[in-house]
XYZ file of C-alpha atoms in Angstrom:
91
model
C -4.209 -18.499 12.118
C -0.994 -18.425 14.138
C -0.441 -16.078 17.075
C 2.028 -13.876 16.157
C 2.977 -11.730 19.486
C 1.639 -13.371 23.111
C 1.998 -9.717 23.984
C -0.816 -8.519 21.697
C -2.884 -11.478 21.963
C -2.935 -10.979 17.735
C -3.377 -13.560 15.082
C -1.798 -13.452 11.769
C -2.875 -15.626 8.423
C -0.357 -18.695 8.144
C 0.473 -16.969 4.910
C 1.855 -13.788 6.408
C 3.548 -15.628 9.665
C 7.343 -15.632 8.055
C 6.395 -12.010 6.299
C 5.382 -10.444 9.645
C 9.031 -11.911 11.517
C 11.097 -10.683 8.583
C 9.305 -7.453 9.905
C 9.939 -7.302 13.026
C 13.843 -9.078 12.585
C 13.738 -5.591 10.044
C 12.721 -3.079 12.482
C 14.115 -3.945 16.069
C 16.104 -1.520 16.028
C 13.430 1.403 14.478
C 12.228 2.243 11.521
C 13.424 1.335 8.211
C 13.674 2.962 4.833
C 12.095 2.623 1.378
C 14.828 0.087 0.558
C 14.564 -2.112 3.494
C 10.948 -2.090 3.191
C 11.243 -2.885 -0.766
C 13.138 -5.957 0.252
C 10.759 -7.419 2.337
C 8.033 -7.250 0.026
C 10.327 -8.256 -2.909
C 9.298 -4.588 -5.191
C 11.331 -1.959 -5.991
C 11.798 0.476 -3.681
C 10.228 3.371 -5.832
C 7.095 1.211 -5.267
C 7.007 1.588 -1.630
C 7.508 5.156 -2.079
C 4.425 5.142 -4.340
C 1.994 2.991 -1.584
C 3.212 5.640 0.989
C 2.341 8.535 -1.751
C -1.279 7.244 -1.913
C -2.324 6.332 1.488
C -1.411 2.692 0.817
C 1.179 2.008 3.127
C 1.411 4.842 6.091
C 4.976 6.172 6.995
C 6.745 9.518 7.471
C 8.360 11.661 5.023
C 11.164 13.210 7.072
C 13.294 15.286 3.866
C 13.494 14.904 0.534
C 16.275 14.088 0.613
C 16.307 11.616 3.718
C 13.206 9.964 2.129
C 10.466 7.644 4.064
C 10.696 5.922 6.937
C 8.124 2.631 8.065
C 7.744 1.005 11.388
C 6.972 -2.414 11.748
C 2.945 -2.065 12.186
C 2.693 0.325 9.450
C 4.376 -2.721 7.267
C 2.313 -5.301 8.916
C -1.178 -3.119 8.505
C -0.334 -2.822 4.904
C 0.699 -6.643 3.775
C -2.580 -7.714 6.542
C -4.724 -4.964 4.316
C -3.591 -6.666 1.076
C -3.749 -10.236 1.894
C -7.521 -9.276 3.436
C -8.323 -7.492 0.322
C -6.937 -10.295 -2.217
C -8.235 -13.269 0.341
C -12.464 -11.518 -0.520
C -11.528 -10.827 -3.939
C -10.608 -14.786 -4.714
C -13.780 -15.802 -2.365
């Protein structure tokens, strides 16, 4: 494990180390939208939309038409969920 942010002490999985700065290159300036975040985890953005529709991936609705906005830890919870998940799953 490689720590990620001296700041928060954390630890990230090698496997999620260039993820997590893509992340945080992604949101310096605030939060991004369903595109952005699509991008980084190389789905269509519609998918996103879905994770945040069922609890998968948190974020904020602010309009319709405005659509979903993510922060960086609400990406990096999500992709540290999944890798957890698929890492017991393989074990």
């Amino acid at each position: 494990m490689t720590p990620i942010n001296t700041q928060a002490a954390s630890t990230v999985p090698d496997g999620l180390v260039q993820l997590f700065v893509q992340i945080d290159e992604a949101t310096k300036d605030g939060p991004i939208n369903a595109t952005t975040a699509a991008a980084l985890f190389n789905v269509k953005p519609r998918t996103v939309v879905a994770w945040a529709r069922n609890d998968v991936l948190s974020g904020v609705q602010v309009t319709r038409r405005a659509g979903w906005q993510f922060t960086g830890p609400d990406l990096k919870d999500c992709a540290l969920r999944s890798y957890r998940a698929r890492a017991t799953a393989a074990a």
